[in-house]
Coordinates of C-alpha atoms (C1' of nucleotides) in Angstrom, one line a residue:
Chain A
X1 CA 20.4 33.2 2.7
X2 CA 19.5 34.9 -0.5
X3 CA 18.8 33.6 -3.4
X4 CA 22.7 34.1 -5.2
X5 CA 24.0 32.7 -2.0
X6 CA 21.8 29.2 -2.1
X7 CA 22.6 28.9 -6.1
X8 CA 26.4 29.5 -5.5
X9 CA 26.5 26.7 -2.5
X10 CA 24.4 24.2 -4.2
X11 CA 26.7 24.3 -7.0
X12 CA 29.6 24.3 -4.7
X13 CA 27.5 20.6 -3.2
X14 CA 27.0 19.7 -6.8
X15 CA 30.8 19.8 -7.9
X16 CA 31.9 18.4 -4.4
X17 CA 29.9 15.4 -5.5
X18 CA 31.0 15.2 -9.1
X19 CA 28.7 16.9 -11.0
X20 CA 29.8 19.4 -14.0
X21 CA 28.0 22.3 -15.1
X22 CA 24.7 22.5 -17.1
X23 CA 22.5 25.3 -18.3
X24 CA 19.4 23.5 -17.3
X25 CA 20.7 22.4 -14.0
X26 CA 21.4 26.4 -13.9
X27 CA 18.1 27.6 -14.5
X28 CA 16.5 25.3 -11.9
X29 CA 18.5 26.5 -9.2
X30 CA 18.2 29.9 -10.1
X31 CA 14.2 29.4 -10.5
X32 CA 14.0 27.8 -6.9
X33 CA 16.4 30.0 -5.5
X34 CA 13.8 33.2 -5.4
X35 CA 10.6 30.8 -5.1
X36 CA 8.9 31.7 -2.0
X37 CA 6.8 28.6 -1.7
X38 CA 7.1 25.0 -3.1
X39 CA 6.8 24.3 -7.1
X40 CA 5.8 21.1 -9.0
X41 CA 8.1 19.9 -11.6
X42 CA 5.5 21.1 -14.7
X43 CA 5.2 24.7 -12.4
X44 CA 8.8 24.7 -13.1
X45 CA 9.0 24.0 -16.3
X46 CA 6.5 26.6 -17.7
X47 CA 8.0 29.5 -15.4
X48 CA 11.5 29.0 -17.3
X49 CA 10.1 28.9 -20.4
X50 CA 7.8 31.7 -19.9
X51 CA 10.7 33.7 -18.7
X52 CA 12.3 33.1 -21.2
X53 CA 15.1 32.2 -19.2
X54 CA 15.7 29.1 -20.9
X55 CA 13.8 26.3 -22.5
X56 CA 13.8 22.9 -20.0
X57 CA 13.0 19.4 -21.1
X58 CA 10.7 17.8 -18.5
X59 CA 12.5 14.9 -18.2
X60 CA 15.6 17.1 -17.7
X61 CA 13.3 18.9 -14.8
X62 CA 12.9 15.6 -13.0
X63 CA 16.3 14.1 -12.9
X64 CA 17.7 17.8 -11.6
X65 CA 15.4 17.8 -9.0
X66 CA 15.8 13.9 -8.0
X67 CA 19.9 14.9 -7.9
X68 CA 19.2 18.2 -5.9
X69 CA 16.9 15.9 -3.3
X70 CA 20.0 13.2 -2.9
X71 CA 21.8 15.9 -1.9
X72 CA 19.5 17.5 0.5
X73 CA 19.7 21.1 -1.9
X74 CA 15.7 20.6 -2.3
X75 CA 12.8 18.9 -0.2
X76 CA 10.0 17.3 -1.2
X77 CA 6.1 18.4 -0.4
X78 CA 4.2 16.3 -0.3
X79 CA 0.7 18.2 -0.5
X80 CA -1.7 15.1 -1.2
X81 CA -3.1 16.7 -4.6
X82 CA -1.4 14.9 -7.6
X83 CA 1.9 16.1 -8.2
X84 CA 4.8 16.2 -6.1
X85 CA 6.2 20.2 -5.3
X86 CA 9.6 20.7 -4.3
X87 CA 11.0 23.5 -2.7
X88 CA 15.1 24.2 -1.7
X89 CA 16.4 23.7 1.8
X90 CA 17.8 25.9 3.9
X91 CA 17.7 28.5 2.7
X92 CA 14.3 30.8 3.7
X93 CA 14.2 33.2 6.4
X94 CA 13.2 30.0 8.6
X95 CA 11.8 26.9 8.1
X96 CA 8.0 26.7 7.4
X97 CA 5.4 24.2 6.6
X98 CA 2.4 24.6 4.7
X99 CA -1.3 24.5 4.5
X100 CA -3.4 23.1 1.9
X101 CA -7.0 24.3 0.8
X102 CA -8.2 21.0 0.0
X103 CA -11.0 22.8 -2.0
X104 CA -8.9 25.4 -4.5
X105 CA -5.3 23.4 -4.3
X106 CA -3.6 26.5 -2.7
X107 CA -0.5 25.8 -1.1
X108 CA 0.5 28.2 1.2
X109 CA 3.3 28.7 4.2
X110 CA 3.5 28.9 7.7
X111 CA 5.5 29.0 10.7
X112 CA 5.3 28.1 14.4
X113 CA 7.9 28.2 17.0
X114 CA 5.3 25.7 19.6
X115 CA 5.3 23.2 16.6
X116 CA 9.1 23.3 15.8
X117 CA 9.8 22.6 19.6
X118 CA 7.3 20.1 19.6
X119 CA 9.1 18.2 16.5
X120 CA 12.7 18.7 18.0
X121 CA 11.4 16.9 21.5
X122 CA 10.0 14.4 19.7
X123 CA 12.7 13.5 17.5
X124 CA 14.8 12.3 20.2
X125 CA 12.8 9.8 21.5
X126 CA 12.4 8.6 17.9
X127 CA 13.2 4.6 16.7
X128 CA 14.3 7.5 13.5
X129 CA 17.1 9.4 12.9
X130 CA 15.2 12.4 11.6
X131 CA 16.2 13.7 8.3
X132 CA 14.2 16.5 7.6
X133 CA 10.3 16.6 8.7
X134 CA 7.1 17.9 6.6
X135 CA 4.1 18.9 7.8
X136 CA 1.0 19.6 5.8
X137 CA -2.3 20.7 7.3
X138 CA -5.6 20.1 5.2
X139 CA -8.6 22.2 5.5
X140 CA -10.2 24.6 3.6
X141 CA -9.0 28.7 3.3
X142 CA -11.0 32.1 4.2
X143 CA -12.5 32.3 0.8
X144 CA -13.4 28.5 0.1
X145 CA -14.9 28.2 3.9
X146 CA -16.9 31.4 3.2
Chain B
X1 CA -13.6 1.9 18.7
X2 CA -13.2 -1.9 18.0
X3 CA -12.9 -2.9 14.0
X4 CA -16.9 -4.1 14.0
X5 CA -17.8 -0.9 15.2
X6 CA -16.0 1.1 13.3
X7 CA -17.2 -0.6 10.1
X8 CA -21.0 -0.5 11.0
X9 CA -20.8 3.1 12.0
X10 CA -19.1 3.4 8.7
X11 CA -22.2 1.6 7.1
X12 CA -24.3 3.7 8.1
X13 CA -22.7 6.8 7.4
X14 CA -22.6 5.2 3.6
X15 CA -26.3 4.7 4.2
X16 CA -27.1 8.1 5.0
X17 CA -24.7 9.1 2.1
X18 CA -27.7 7.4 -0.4
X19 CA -25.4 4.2 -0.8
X20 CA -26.6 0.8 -1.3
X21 CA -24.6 -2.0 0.5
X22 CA -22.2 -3.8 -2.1
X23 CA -20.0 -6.9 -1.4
X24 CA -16.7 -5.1 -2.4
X25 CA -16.6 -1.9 -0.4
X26 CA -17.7 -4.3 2.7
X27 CA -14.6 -6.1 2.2
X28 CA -12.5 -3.3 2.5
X29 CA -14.2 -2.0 5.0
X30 CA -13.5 -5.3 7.3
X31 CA -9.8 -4.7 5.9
X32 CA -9.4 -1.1 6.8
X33 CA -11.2 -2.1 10.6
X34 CA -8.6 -4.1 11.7
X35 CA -5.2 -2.3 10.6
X36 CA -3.1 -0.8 12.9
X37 CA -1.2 1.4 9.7
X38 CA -2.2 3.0 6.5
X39 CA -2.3 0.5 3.2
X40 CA -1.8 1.0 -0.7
X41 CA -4.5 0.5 -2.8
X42 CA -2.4 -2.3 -3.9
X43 CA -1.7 -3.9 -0.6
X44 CA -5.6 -3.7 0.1
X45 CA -6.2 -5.7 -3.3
X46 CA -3.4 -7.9 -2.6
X47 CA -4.8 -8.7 1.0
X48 CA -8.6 -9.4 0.0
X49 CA -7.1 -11.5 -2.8
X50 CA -5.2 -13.3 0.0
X51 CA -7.7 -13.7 2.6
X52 CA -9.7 -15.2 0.0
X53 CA -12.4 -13.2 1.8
X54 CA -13.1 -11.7 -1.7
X55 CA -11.2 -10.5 -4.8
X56 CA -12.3 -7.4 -5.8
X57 CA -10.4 -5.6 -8.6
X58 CA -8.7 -2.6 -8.3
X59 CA -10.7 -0.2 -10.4
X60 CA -13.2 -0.5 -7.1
X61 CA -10.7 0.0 -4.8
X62 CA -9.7 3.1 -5.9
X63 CA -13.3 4.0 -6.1
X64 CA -14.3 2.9 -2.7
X65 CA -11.5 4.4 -1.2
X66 CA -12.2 8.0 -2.9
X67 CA -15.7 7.7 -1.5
X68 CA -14.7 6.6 1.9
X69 CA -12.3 9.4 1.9
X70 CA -15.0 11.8 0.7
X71 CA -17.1 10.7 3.4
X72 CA -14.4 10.9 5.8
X73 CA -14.4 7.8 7.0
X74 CA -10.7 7.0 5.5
X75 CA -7.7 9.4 5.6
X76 CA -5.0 9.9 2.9
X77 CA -1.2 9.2 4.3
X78 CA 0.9 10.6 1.6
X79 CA 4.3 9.4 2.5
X80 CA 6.5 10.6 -0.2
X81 CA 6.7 6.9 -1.3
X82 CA 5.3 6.3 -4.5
X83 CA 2.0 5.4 -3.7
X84 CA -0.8 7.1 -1.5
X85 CA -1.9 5.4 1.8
X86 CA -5.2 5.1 3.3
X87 CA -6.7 4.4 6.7
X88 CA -9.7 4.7 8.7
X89 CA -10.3 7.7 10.9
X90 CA -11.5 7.9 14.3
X91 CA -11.0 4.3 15.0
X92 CA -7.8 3.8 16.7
X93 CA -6.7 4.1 20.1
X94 CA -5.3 7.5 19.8
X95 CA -4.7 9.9 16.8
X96 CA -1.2 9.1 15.5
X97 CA 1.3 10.1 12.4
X98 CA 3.7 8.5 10.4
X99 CA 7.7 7.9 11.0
X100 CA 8.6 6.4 7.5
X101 CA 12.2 4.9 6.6
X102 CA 13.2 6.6 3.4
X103 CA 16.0 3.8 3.1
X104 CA 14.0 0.5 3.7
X105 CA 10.6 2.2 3.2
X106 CA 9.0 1.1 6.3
X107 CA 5.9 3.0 7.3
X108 CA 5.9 3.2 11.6
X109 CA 2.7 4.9 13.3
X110 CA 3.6 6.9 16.7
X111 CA 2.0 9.4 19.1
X112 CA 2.9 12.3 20.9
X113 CA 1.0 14.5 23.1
X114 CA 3.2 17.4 22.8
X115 CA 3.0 17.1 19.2
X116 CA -0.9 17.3 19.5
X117 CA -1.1 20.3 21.5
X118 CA 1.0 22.1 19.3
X119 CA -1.1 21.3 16.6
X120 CA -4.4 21.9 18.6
X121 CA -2.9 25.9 19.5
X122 CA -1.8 26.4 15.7
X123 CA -5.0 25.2 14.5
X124 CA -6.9 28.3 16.5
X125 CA -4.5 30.7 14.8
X126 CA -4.7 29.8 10.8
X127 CA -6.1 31.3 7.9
X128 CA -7.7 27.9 7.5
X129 CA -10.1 25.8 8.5
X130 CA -8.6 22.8 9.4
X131 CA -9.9 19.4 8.2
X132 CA -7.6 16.9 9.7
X133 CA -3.8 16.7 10.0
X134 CA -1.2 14.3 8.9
X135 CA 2.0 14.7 10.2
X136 CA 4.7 12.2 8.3
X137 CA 8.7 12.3 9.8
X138 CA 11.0 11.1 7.4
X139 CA 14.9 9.7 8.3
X140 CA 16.1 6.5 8.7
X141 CA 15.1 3.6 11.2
X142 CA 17.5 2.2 13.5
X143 CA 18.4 -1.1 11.3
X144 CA 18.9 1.4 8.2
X145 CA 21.0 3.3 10.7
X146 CA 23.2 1.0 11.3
Chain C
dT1 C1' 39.0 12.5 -24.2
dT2 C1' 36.0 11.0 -20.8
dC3 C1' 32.3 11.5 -18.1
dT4 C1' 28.3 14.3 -17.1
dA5 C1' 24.2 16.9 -18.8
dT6 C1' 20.3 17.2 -21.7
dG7 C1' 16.5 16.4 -25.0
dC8 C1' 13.3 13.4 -27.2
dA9 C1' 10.5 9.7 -27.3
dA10 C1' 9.1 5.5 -25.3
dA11 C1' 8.0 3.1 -21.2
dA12 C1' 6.5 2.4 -16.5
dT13 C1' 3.6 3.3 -12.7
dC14 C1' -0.2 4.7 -10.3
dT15 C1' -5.0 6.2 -10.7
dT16 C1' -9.3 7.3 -13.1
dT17 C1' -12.9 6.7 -16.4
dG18 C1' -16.3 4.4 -19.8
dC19 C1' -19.3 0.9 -20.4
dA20 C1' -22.0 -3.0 -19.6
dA21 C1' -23.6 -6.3 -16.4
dT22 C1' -25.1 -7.1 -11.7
dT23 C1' -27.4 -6.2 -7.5
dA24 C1' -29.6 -3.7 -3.6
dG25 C1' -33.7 -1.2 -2.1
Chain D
dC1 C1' -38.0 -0.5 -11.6
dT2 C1' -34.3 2.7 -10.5
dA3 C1' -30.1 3.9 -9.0
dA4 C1' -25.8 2.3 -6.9
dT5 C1' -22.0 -1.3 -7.3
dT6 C1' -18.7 -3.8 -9.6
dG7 C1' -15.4 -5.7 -13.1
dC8 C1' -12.8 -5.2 -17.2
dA9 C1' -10.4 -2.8 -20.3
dA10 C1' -9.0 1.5 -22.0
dA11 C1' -7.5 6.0 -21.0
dG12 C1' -5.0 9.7 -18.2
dA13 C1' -1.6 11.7 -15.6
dT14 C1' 2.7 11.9 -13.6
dT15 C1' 7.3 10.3 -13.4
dT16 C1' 11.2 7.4 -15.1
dT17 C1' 14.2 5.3 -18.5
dG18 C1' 16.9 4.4 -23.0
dC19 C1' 19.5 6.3 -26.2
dA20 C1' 22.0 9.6 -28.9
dT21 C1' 24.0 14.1 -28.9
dA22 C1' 26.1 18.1 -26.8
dG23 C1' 29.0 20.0 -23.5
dA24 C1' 32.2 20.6 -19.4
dA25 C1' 36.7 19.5 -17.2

DNA sequence: TTCTATGCAAAATCTTTGCAATTAG
DNA sequence: CTAATTGCAAAGATTTTGCATAGAA
């Protein structure tokens, strides 16, 4: 799905469930729509304002992106450094994980057909209905392990 | 490895580390032995306080835990909830992950050798080192469920 | 109009740090 | 003695909330 295509839908999910337009709402989508990789909610706040796309209030940032996790338009990454990244659903080229250098904080993503299997067996004999699933690996990258 | 075992091996890994024994980070130690899931920070306090084995204030928590982490001896559980988790390594039965209920917030360990072999073939094949894994599977348990 | 969206500032929550007193080796 | 340990209180960092204004339907 490109990155119009995910904006338009999750606006379509947005006015399904009430919501009216907003310029910051806007932005944010737009912003996550062409990320590659998961952002935290100060990340996305300085890109808008450096693009000059429009200026965001941070507290504007978070509620957007707690709405847009309700409705299953974003996910949550949890990366184990301090803050929180998010990234949107759905809508990549497949669905990917990521790895964490645990010694420079880079966040990068991956993909494995053996460990999406694994997860889809799994979650059938689950005590879970599964809602989405996350994995993180820690280590350390090619130019931190030398 | 039984709880005793795991917290004099611990001990002496602390030892070797150039750390002097110290009432507090032994009673967290004892804690950690003999859980079967990741704690808080919090709930650690809370239990020590409890058990009346020893209060020991939170500022040292969060220090002990960072150095048993360091060390290696504890591992982070980050499980999108507000606060992180922490448990000891290499002492249970088997490695396991984390199925948490993001409607009641239950926290449920599991295992599944599928799961591990995946894991173990997409180690071989990253740009990463990798330190240890954590796998967390959110949804909803079966009295959430309905 | 009426309800949502947003910004600003204050508050809340979790975690870390500074400092002094204590304690292990 | 010397360096690590600990508690307490203050500081930091991230995230949330209250309130008033602006804006969409």
């Amino acid at each position: 799905m490109s990155a119009e295509a995910w904006v338009r839908s999750a606006e379509e999910r947005l006015a399904e469930a009430g919501h009216k337009r907003g310029g910051a709402r806007r932005a944010v989508l737009e912003l996550l729509g062409i990320q590659e990789c998961a952002l935290t909610a100060l990340e996305i706040e300085d890109a808008l304002r450096d693009a000059a796309s429009r200026r965001v209030s941070r507290a504007s940032v978070y509620r957007i992106l707690d709405e847009l996790e309700r409705l299953g338009l974003v996910q949550r990454v949890e990366t184990g450094q301090a803050m929180v990244r998010y990234e949107r659903t759905g809508g990549h080229e497949q669905h990917h994980h990521h790895l964490v250098c645990d010694e420079c904080g880079v966040v990068m993503p991956f993909s494995d057909p053996a460990l999406e299997l694994a997860i889809a067996g799994l979650s059938e004999r689950l005590a879970l209905t599964v809602s989405e699933h996350e994995i993180v690996i820690h280590g350390s990258c090619r130019d931190c392990a030398g």
